[in-house]
PDB file of C-alpha atoms in Angstrom:
ATOM      1  CA  MET A  63       1.287 -30.483   6.021  1.00 47.00           C
ATOM      2  CA  GLY A  64       3.596 -27.878   4.566  1.00 63.00           C
ATOM      3  CA  LYS A  65       7.217 -27.141   5.362  1.00 75.00           C
ATOM      4  CA  PRO A  66       8.088 -25.080   8.444  1.00 82.00           C
ATOM      5  CA  LEU A  67       8.375 -21.374   7.657  1.00 81.00           C
ATOM      6  CA  PHE A  68      12.097 -21.390   8.506  1.00 83.00           C
ATOM      7  CA  TYR A  69      12.864 -23.859   5.706  1.00 86.00           C
ATOM      8  CA  GLU A  70      10.742 -21.932   3.228  1.00 87.00           C
ATOM      9  CA  ILE A  71      12.693 -18.756   4.073  1.00 91.00           C
ATOM     10  CA  LEU A  72      15.947 -20.609   3.398  1.00 91.00           C
ATOM     11  CA  GLU A  73      14.580 -21.764   0.036  1.00 93.00           C
ATOM     12  CA  LYS A  74      13.564 -18.189  -0.909  1.00 95.00           C
ATOM     13  CA  PRO A  75      16.372 -16.017   0.526  1.00 96.00           C
ATOM     14  CA  ALA A  76      16.077 -13.142  -1.970  1.00 97.00           C
ATOM     15  CA  THR A  77      12.283 -12.991  -1.709  1.00 97.00           C
ATOM     16  CA  SER A  78      12.490 -13.135   2.081  1.00 97.00           C
ATOM     17  CA  CYS A  79      15.023 -10.260   2.133  1.00 97.00           C
ATOM     18  CA  ILE A  80      12.841  -8.072  -0.117  1.00 98.00           C
ATOM     19  CA  ILE A  81       9.772  -8.762   2.036  1.00 97.00           C
ATOM     20  CA  GLY A  82      11.827  -7.873   5.101  1.00 97.00           C
ATOM     21  CA  ILE A  83      13.070  -4.625   3.498  1.00 97.00           C
ATOM     22  CA  CYS A  84       9.562  -3.553   2.447  1.00 98.00           C
ATOM     23  CA  SER A  85       8.211  -4.377   5.913  1.00 97.00           C
ATOM     24  CA  VAL A  86      10.946  -2.381   7.676  1.00 97.00           C
ATOM     25  CA  ILE A  87      10.364   0.580   5.341  1.00 97.00           C
ATOM     26  CA  TRP A  88       6.611   0.391   6.011  1.00 97.00           C
ATOM     27  CA  PHE A  89       7.262   0.408   9.775  1.00 96.00           C
ATOM     28  CA  TYR A  90       9.602   3.392   9.403  1.00 96.00           C
ATOM     29  CA  ILE A  91       7.040   5.293   7.296  1.00 95.00           C
ATOM     30  CA  GLN A  92       4.364   4.674   9.930  1.00 94.00           C
ATOM     31  CA  LYS A  93       6.638   5.655  12.798  1.00 95.00           C
ATOM     32  CA  LYS A  94       7.782   8.870  11.118  1.00 94.00           C
ATOM     33  CA  ASN A  95       4.286   9.634   9.779  1.00 93.00           C
ATOM     34  CA  ILE A  96       5.560   9.936   6.195  1.00 93.00           C
ATOM     35  CA  GLY A  97       2.946  10.383   3.472  1.00 91.00           C
ATOM     36  CA  TYR A  98       2.911   8.854  -0.005  1.00 91.00           C
ATOM     37  CA  SER A  99       3.599  12.289  -1.515  1.00 92.00           C
ATOM     38  CA  HIS A 100       7.036  12.259   0.127  1.00 94.00           C
ATOM     39  CA  VAL A 101       8.184   8.945  -1.369  1.00 95.00           C
ATOM     40  CA  GLY A 102       5.840   8.245  -4.308  1.00 96.00           C
ATOM     41  CA  LEU A 103       6.570   8.644  -8.004  1.00 96.00           C
ATOM     42  CA  SER A 104       4.728  11.232 -10.073  1.00 96.00           C
ATOM     43  CA  TYR A 105       5.345  12.971 -13.393  1.00 97.00           C
ATOM     44  CA  GLU A 106       5.596  16.363 -11.732  1.00 96.00           C
ATOM     45  CA  THR A 107       8.262  15.306  -9.231  1.00 96.00           C
ATOM     46  CA  ALA A 108      10.179  13.391 -11.916  1.00 96.00           C
ATOM     47  CA  ILE A 109      10.586  16.451 -14.155  1.00 95.00           C
ATOM     48  CA  GLU A 110      11.750  18.352 -11.062  1.00 94.00           C
ATOM     49  CA  GLY A 111      14.664  15.923 -10.779  1.00 94.00           C
ATOM     50  CA  HIS A 112      13.336  13.573  -8.094  1.00 96.00           C
ATOM     51  CA  HIS A 113      14.554  10.490  -9.971  1.00 96.00           C
ATOM     52  CA  TRP A 114      15.273   8.761  -6.655  1.00 97.00           C
ATOM     53  CA  ARG A 115      11.520   8.272  -6.302  1.00 97.00           C
ATOM     54  CA  ILE A 116      11.637   5.436  -8.848  1.00 97.00           C
ATOM     55  CA  ILE A 117      13.340   3.428  -6.090  1.00 97.00           C
ATOM     56  CA  THR A 118      11.574   4.736  -2.994  1.00 97.00           C
ATOM     57  CA  SER A 119       8.128   4.416  -4.568  1.00 96.00           C
ATOM     58  CA  ALA A 120       8.702   0.741  -5.375  1.00 97.00           C
ATOM     59  CA  PHE A 121       9.682  -0.288  -1.843  1.00 97.00           C
ATOM     60  CA  SER A 122       7.266   1.949   0.088  1.00 96.00           C
ATOM     61  CA  HIS A 123       3.743   1.058   1.192  1.00 95.00           C
ATOM     62  CA  ILE A 124       1.456   3.409   3.067  1.00 88.00           C
ATOM     63  CA  SER A 125      -1.416   1.036   3.860  1.00 90.00           C
ATOM     64  CA  VAL A 126      -0.850  -2.191   5.789  1.00 93.00           C
ATOM     65  CA  LEU A 127      -3.378  -3.951   3.523  1.00 90.00           C
ATOM     66  CA  HIS A 128      -1.410  -2.850   0.464  1.00 90.00           C
ATOM     67  CA  LEU A 129       1.776  -4.213   2.043  1.00 95.00           C
ATOM     68  CA  VAL A 130       0.165  -7.521   3.016  1.00 93.00           C
ATOM     69  CA  PHE A 131      -1.396  -8.052  -0.426  1.00 90.00           C
ATOM     70  CA  ASN A 132       1.843  -7.318  -2.307  1.00 93.00           C
ATOM     71  CA  MET A 133       4.076  -9.326   0.019  1.00 95.00           C
ATOM     72  CA  SER A 134       1.683 -12.277   0.050  1.00 91.00           C
ATOM     73  CA  ALA A 135       1.737 -12.389  -3.751  1.00 91.00           C
ATOM     74  CA  LEU A 136       5.523 -11.900  -3.816  1.00 95.00           C
ATOM     75  CA  TRP A 137       6.015 -14.772  -1.353  1.00 94.00           C
ATOM     76  CA  SER A 138       4.113 -17.107  -3.671  1.00 91.00           C
ATOM     77  CA  LEU A 139       6.062 -15.852  -6.691  1.00 94.00           C
ATOM     78  CA  GLY A 140       9.341 -16.527  -4.861  1.00 94.00           C
ATOM     79  CA  VAL A 141       9.115 -20.040  -6.284  1.00 93.00           C
ATOM     80  CA  VAL A 142      11.132 -18.531  -9.175  1.00 95.00           C
ATOM     81  CA  GLU A 143      14.204 -18.874  -6.934  1.00 96.00           C
ATOM     82  CA  GLN A 144      13.691 -22.637  -6.832  1.00 93.00           C
ATOM     83  CA  LEU A 145      13.488 -23.073 -10.608  1.00 93.00           C
ATOM     84  CA  GLY A 146      17.166 -22.991 -11.485  1.00 92.00           C
ATOM     85  CA  HIS A 147      16.706 -26.107 -13.608  1.00 90.00           C
ATOM     86  CA  MET A 148      14.391 -24.062 -15.871  1.00 90.00           C
ATOM     87  CA  GLY A 149      16.892 -21.261 -16.387  1.00 89.00           C
ATOM     88  CA  LEU A 150      15.471 -19.177 -13.553  1.00 95.00           C
ATOM     89  CA  GLY A 151      16.827 -19.407  -9.984  1.00 96.00           C
ATOM     90  CA  MET A 152      18.028 -16.853  -7.439  1.00 96.00           C
ATOM     91  CA  GLU A 153      20.502 -15.033  -9.720  1.00 96.00           C
ATOM     92  CA  PHE A 154      17.857 -14.619 -12.420  1.00 97.00           C
ATOM     93  CA  TYR A 155      15.443 -13.395  -9.757  1.00 98.00           C
ATOM     94  CA  LEU A 156      17.842 -10.749  -8.414  1.00 97.00           C
ATOM     95  CA  HIS A 157      19.038  -9.611 -11.847  1.00 97.00           C
ATOM     96  CA  TYR A 158      15.590  -9.079 -13.298  1.00 98.00           C
ATOM     97  CA  THR A 159      14.134  -7.620 -10.125  1.00 98.00           C
ATOM     98  CA  LEU A 160      16.474  -4.680 -10.791  1.00 97.00           C
ATOM     99  CA  VAL A 161      15.229  -4.510 -14.373  1.00 98.00           C
ATOM    100  CA  LEU A 162      11.571  -4.639 -13.297  1.00 98.00           C
ATOM    101  CA  VAL A 163      11.968  -1.909 -10.684  1.00 98.00           C
ATOM    102  CA  ILE A 164      13.667   0.524 -13.063  1.00 98.00           C
ATOM    103  CA  LEU A 165      11.918  -0.194 -16.365  1.00 98.00           C
ATOM    104  CA  SER A 166       8.415  -0.369 -14.938  1.00 97.00           C
ATOM    105  CA  GLY A 167       8.974   2.995 -13.226  1.00 97.00           C
ATOM    106  CA  VAL A 168      10.321   4.537 -16.434  1.00 97.00           C
ATOM    107  CA  LEU A 169       7.420   3.058 -18.428  1.00 98.00           C
ATOM    108  CA  VAL A 170       4.889   4.578 -16.013  1.00 97.00           C
ATOM    109  CA  LEU A 171       6.517   7.995 -16.428  1.00 97.00           C
ATOM    110  CA  GLY A 172       6.490   7.527 -20.213  1.00 97.00           C
ATOM    111  CA  ALA A 173       2.780   6.722 -20.142  1.00 97.00           C
ATOM    112  CA  TYR A 174       2.108   9.813 -18.012  1.00 97.00           C
ATOM    113  CA  HIS A 175       4.103  11.923 -20.479  1.00 97.00           C
ATOM    114  CA  VAL A 176       2.020  10.734 -23.450  1.00 97.00           C
ATOM    115  CA  LEU A 177      -1.274  11.244 -21.596  1.00 97.00           C
ATOM    116  CA  ILE A 178      -0.272  14.746 -20.505  1.00 97.00           C
ATOM    117  CA  GLN A 179       1.491  16.035 -23.618  1.00 96.00           C
ATOM    118  CA  ARG A 180      -0.508  14.247 -26.334  1.00 96.00           C
ATOM    119  CA  PHE A 181      -3.976  13.992 -24.807  1.00 96.00           C
ATOM    120  CA  LYS A 182      -3.753  17.030 -22.477  1.00 95.00           C
ATOM    121  CA  LEU A 183      -4.868  15.012 -19.449  1.00 96.00           C
ATOM    122  CA  GLU A 184      -3.322  17.198 -16.757  1.00 95.00           C
ATOM    123  CA  TYR A 185      -4.773  14.937 -14.081  1.00 93.00           C
ATOM    124  CA  PHE A 186      -1.863  12.523 -14.569  1.00 95.00           C
ATOM    125  CA  ARG A 187       0.703  15.220 -13.803  1.00 95.00           C
ATOM    126  CA  ARG A 188       0.180  14.781 -10.064  1.00 92.00           C
ATOM    127  CA  VAL A 189      -0.923  11.135  -9.887  1.00 94.00           C
ATOM    128  CA  THR A 190       1.482   9.497  -7.430  1.00 95.00           C
ATOM    129  CA  ALA A 191       2.377   5.804  -7.612  1.00 94.00           C
ATOM    130  CA  VAL A 192       3.655   3.871  -4.610  1.00 95.00           C
ATOM    131  CA  GLY A 193       4.140   0.171  -3.864  1.00 96.00           C
ATOM    132  CA  TYR A 194       5.842  -2.992  -5.116  1.00 97.00           C
ATOM    133  CA  SER A 195       2.925  -3.936  -7.376  1.00 94.00           C
ATOM    134  CA  CYS A 196       4.803  -3.271 -10.632  1.00 96.00           C
ATOM    135  CA  VAL A 197       7.431  -5.863  -9.731  1.00 97.00           C
ATOM    136  CA  VAL A 198       4.827  -8.312  -8.398  1.00 96.00           C
ATOM    137  CA  PHE A 199       2.865  -8.114 -11.670  1.00 96.00           C
ATOM    138  CA  GLY A 200       6.110  -8.478 -13.599  1.00 97.00           C
ATOM    139  CA  TRP A 201       7.076 -11.722 -11.843  1.00 97.00           C
ATOM    140  CA  MET A 202       3.505 -12.957 -12.091  1.00 95.00           C
ATOM    141  CA  THR A 203       3.727 -12.487 -15.866  1.00 96.00           C
ATOM    142  CA  ILE A 204       7.172 -14.111 -16.182  1.00 97.00           C
ATOM    143  CA  LEU A 205       6.023 -17.153 -14.210  1.00 95.00           C
ATOM    144  CA  SER A 206       2.819 -17.415 -16.281  1.00 94.00           C
ATOM    145  CA  VAL A 207       4.993 -17.832 -19.393  1.00 94.00           C
ATOM    146  CA  LYS A 208       7.765 -19.973 -17.899  1.00 93.00           C
ATOM    147  CA  GLN A 209       5.573 -22.278 -15.785  1.00 90.00           C
ATOM    148  CA  PRO A 210       1.908 -21.862 -16.808  1.00 88.00           C
ATOM    149  CA  SER A 211       0.784 -24.898 -14.773  1.00 83.00           C
ATOM    150  CA  SER A 212       1.717 -23.372 -11.403  1.00 83.00           C
ATOM    151  CA  LYS A 213      -0.640 -21.585  -8.994  1.00 80.00           C
ATOM    152  CA  LEU A 214      -0.535 -18.164  -7.363  1.00 80.00           C
ATOM    153  CA  ASN A 215      -1.450 -18.424  -3.682  1.00 77.00           C
ATOM    154  CA  LEU A 216      -2.708 -15.319  -1.873  1.00 71.00           C
ATOM    155  CA  PHE A 217      -3.189 -15.020   1.890  1.00 62.00           C
ATOM    156  CA  GLY A 218      -2.715 -18.770   2.251  1.00 61.00           C
ATOM    157  CA  PHE A 219      -6.192 -19.724   1.027  1.00 63.00           C
ATOM    158  CA  LEU A 220      -6.858 -18.050  -2.354  1.00 70.00           C
ATOM    159  CA  SER A 221      -5.313 -19.870  -5.319  1.00 76.00           C
ATOM    160  CA  LEU A 222      -5.305 -18.592  -8.915  1.00 75.00           C
ATOM    161  CA  PRO A 223      -4.027 -20.302 -12.092  1.00 81.00           C
ATOM    162  CA  ILE A 224      -0.828 -18.423 -12.833  1.00 85.00           C
ATOM    163  CA  SER A 225      -1.482 -18.444 -16.597  1.00 81.00           C
ATOM    164  CA  PHE A 226      -4.404 -16.033 -16.128  1.00 81.00           C
ATOM    165  CA  ALA A 227      -3.270 -14.354 -12.922  1.00 83.00           C
ATOM    166  CA  PRO A 228      -1.699 -11.174 -14.392  1.00 90.00           C
ATOM    167  CA  PHE A 229      -4.832  -9.945 -16.160  1.00 88.00           C
ATOM    168  CA  GLU A 230      -7.218 -11.407 -13.568  1.00 84.00           C
ATOM    169  CA  SER A 231      -5.361  -9.511 -10.872  1.00 85.00           C
ATOM    170  CA  LEU A 232      -5.209  -6.373 -13.029  1.00 89.00           C
ATOM    171  CA  ILE A 233      -8.988  -6.320 -13.454  1.00 88.00           C
ATOM    172  CA  PHE A 234      -9.689  -7.455  -9.884  1.00 83.00           C
ATOM    173  CA  THR A 235      -7.541  -4.775  -8.238  1.00 84.00           C
ATOM    174  CA  SER A 236      -8.877  -2.058 -10.562  1.00 83.00           C
ATOM    175  CA  ILE A 237     -12.464  -2.905  -9.534  1.00 85.00           C
ATOM    176  CA  ILE A 238     -11.956  -3.627  -5.840  1.00 82.00           C
ATOM    177  CA  VAL A 239      -9.334  -0.943  -5.192  1.00 81.00           C
ATOM    178  CA  PRO A 240     -10.161   2.196  -7.231  1.00 79.00           C
ATOM    179  CA  GLN A 241      -6.927   3.857  -6.067  1.00 85.00           C
ATOM    180  CA  ALA A 242      -4.830   1.035  -7.556  1.00 88.00           C
ATOM    181  CA  SER A 243      -2.489   2.176 -10.306  1.00 90.00           C
ATOM    182  CA  PHE A 244      -3.756   0.555 -13.515  1.00 93.00           C
ATOM    183  CA  LEU A 245      -0.843   1.991 -15.503  1.00 94.00           C
ATOM    184  CA  GLY A 246       1.661   0.826 -12.885  1.00 94.00           C
ATOM    185  CA  HIS A 247       0.352  -2.734 -12.910  1.00 95.00           C
ATOM    186  CA  LEU A 248       0.131  -2.755 -16.706  1.00 96.00           C
ATOM    187  CA  SER A 249       3.724  -1.519 -16.941  1.00 97.00           C
ATOM    188  CA  GLY A 250       4.854  -4.430 -14.783  1.00 97.00           C
ATOM    189  CA  ILE A 251       3.010  -6.851 -17.069  1.00 97.00           C
ATOM    190  CA  ILE A 252       4.587  -5.333 -20.209  1.00 97.00           C
ATOM    191  CA  VAL A 253       8.118  -5.505 -18.785  1.00 98.00           C
ATOM    192  CA  GLY A 254       7.389  -9.023 -17.509  1.00 97.00           C
ATOM    193  CA  TYR A 255       6.394 -10.256 -20.981  1.00 97.00           C
ATOM    194  CA  SER A 256       9.461  -8.539 -22.472  1.00 97.00           C
ATOM    195  CA  ILE A 257      11.683 -10.524 -20.105  1.00 98.00           C
ATOM    196  CA  ALA A 258       9.783 -13.813 -20.452  1.00 96.00           C
ATOM    197  CA  TRP A 259       9.801 -13.662 -24.259  1.00 96.00           C
ATOM    198  CA  GLY A 260      13.505 -12.817 -24.375  1.00 96.00           C
ATOM    199  CA  LEU A 261      13.099  -9.261 -25.650  1.00 97.00           C
ATOM    200  CA  ILE A 262      15.079  -8.174 -22.589  1.00 96.00           C
ATOM    201  CA  HIS A 263      17.851 -10.644 -21.903  1.00 94.00           C
ATOM    202  CA  GLY A 264      21.563 -11.025 -21.283  1.00 93.00           C
ATOM    203  CA  MET A 265      21.627  -9.946 -17.638  1.00 95.00           C
ATOM    204  CA  ASN A 266      24.503 -11.485 -15.679  1.00 95.00           C
ATOM    205  CA  ASN A 267      26.462 -10.615 -12.538  1.00 96.00           C
ATOM    206  CA  PHE A 268      28.612  -8.049 -14.364  1.00 96.00           C
ATOM    207  CA  TRP A 269      25.663  -6.151 -15.861  1.00 96.00           C
ATOM    208  CA  ALA A 270      23.664  -6.437 -12.643  1.00 97.00           C
ATOM    209  CA  VAL A 271      26.485  -4.954 -10.538  1.00 97.00           C
ATOM    210  CA  SER A 272      27.080  -2.238 -13.166  1.00 97.00           C
ATOM    211  CA  MET A 273      23.375  -1.398 -13.242  1.00 97.00           C
ATOM    212  CA  LEU A 274      23.233  -1.329  -9.445  1.00 97.00           C
ATOM    213  CA  GLY A 275      26.207   1.039  -9.378  1.00 97.00           C
ATOM    214  CA  TRP A 276      24.503   3.461 -11.780  1.00 97.00           C
ATOM    215  CA  ILE A 277      21.280   3.231  -9.781  1.00 97.00           C
ATOM    216  CA  VAL A 278      23.142   4.191  -6.593  1.00 96.00           C
ATOM    217  CA  LEU A 279      24.898   7.111  -8.324  1.00 96.00           C
ATOM    218  CA  VAL A 280      21.702   8.487  -9.866  1.00 95.00           C
ATOM    219  CA  PHE A 281      19.880   7.949  -6.572  1.00 96.00           C
ATOM    220  CA  VAL A 282      22.448   9.907  -4.539  1.00 94.00           C
ATOM    221  CA  PHE A 283      22.944  12.733  -7.054  1.00 94.00           C
ATOM    222  CA  SER A 284      19.201  13.181  -7.643  1.00 95.00           C
ATOM    223  CA  LEU A 285      18.648  13.316  -3.870  1.00 94.00           C
ATOM    224  CA  LYS A 286      21.315  15.989  -3.666  1.00 90.00           C
ATOM    225  CA  ARG A 287      20.104  18.038  -6.660  1.00 89.00           C
ATOM    226  CA  SER A 288      16.466  17.910  -5.599  1.00 89.00           C
ATOM    227  CA  SER A 289      17.455  19.030  -2.078  1.00 80.00           C
ATOM    228  CA  ALA A 290      15.535  16.065  -0.683  1.00 75.00           C
ATOM    229  CA  CYS A 291      18.575  15.047   1.342  1.00 77.00           C
ATOM    230  CA  ASP A 292      21.708  16.994   2.168  1.00 70.00           C
ATOM    231  CA  PHE A 293      24.943  15.082   1.715  1.00 61.00           C
ATOM    232  CA  ASN A 294      27.656  17.138   3.413  1.00 65.00           C
ATOM    233  CA  PHE A 295      30.424  15.100   1.820  1.00 54.00           C
ATOM    234  CA  LEU A 296      29.199  15.797  -1.719  1.00 57.00           C
ATOM    235  CA  GLU A 297      28.988  19.173  -3.371  1.00 56.00           C
ATOM    236  CA  ILE A 298      28.401  20.077  -7.002  1.00 48.00           C
ATOM    237  CA  GLU A 299      29.458  23.686  -7.454  1.00 50.00           C
ATOM    238  CA  SER A 300      28.833  25.923 -10.437  1.00 47.00           C
ATOM    239  CA  VAL A 301      31.586  28.026 -12.026  1.00 45.00           C
ATOM    240  CA  THR A 302      31.465  31.375 -13.801  1.00 49.00           C
ATOM    241  CA  ASP A 303      33.151  30.032 -16.935  1.00 51.00           C
ATOM    242  CA  THR A 304      30.993  27.280 -18.397  1.00 52.00           C
ATOM    243  CA  SER A 305      34.000  25.860 -20.247  1.00 53.00           C
ATOM    244  CA  LEU A 306      35.604  25.049 -16.904  1.00 46.00           C
ATOM    245  CA  PRO A 307      33.294  22.571 -15.128  1.00 49.00           C
ATOM    246  CA  SER A 308      34.348  21.767 -11.587  1.00 49.00           C
ATOM    247  CA  VAL A 309      33.238  19.013  -9.248  1.00 45.00           C
ATOM    248  CA  ARG A 310      34.396  19.057  -5.638  1.00 48.00           C
ATOM    249  CA  PHE A 311      34.095  16.262  -3.094  1.00 43.00           C
ATOM    250  CA  LEU A 312      34.341  17.383   0.519  1.00 47.00           C
ATOM    251  CA  ALA A 313      35.255  15.000   3.342  1.00 47.00           C
ATOM    252  CA  SER A 314      33.834  16.922   6.266  1.00 45.00           C
ATOM    253  CA  GLY A 315      35.266  14.530   8.836  1.00 49.00           C
ATOM    254  CA  ASN A 316      38.936  15.286   8.198  1.00 50.00           C
ATOM    255  CA  GLY A 317      38.693  18.564   6.278  1.00 44.00           C
ATOM    256  CA  ARG A 318      40.419  17.236   3.163  1.00 44.00           C
ATOM    257  CA  THR A 319      39.215  18.465  -0.230  1.00 42.00           C
ATOM    258  CA  LEU A 320      39.625  16.867  -3.642  1.00 42.00           C
ATOM    259  CA  GLN A 321      38.893  19.291  -6.498  1.00 45.00           C
ATOM    260  CA  MET A 322      38.901  18.359 -10.161  1.00 42.00           C
ATOM    261  CA  SER A 323      38.906  21.116 -12.785  1.00 42.00           C
ATOM    262  CA  ALA A 324      38.984  20.866 -16.577  1.00 42.00           C
ATOM    263  CA  LEU A 325      41.465  23.400 -17.978  1.00 36.00           C
ATOM    264  CA  PRO A 326      41.653  24.552 -21.612  1.00 40.00           C
ATOM    265  CA  VAL A 327      45.417  24.050 -21.684  1.00 38.00           C
ATOM    266  CA  GLY A 328      47.344  21.784 -19.348  1.00 42.00           C
ATOM    267  CA  GLY A 329      45.956  19.093 -17.041  1.00 39.00           C
ATOM    268  CA  ALA A 330      43.786  18.532 -14.007  1.00 37.00           C
ATOM    269  CA  GLU A 331      44.660  19.958 -10.622  1.00 39.00           C
ATOM    270  CA  LEU A 332      44.213  17.760  -7.569  1.00 38.00           C
ATOM    271  CA  VAL A 333      44.258  19.501  -4.181  1.00 45.00           C
TER     272      VAL A 333
END
């Protein structure tokens, strides 16, 4: 007889939070009738400045089966949080989840770029990726290297040897689900091996917080520049003289304005 669900949630707090976030986002998408084209990541939208889609695509699921499959696999992989004695643990899990989300998304875009520019496969210009699969495959790969004797449990009854799970799952999903993103899953596996083999290392609280800060900044500014969301408190205005860049932050609630201008002679003017 296994542990009560409540205790398992306490043992996997980060995994439980991510599953909760993805579930809430799925519910919101269904309620608002949002399509994958509005939140998914594609080469065409990326070159248009929709860099925020690297984040939204990872945490969004359109199909309930897609959500259940990914979250079921993620729940099993949450055992990483309990392996602090092996150099893993919750901090490692949170730090490298950030890395997996960003790098796997960037790697997918890089693969699209090569296929489009080098091999002239224009089909990949509009292929849209959505779902947490990249991160799931990444953790599956990391765990297969760090603890090859463990099992990957899916849906509570299907158990796979973790050492073969990444490529088994890659082939299985490609055959069973033709719409599954082969490149997205493969990108997660590549980043996962890079982390497991120490090619990507050195993440700590400082670098994780710094990386999160840059992610938030790029997310907000790309939303603003792509006109996907209007932030009234933030305005980037152009100037006639290109040697005098100006950025203005507007606080619409109290009417105060802070303007920063670069002058050729003198200093900055704060209003």
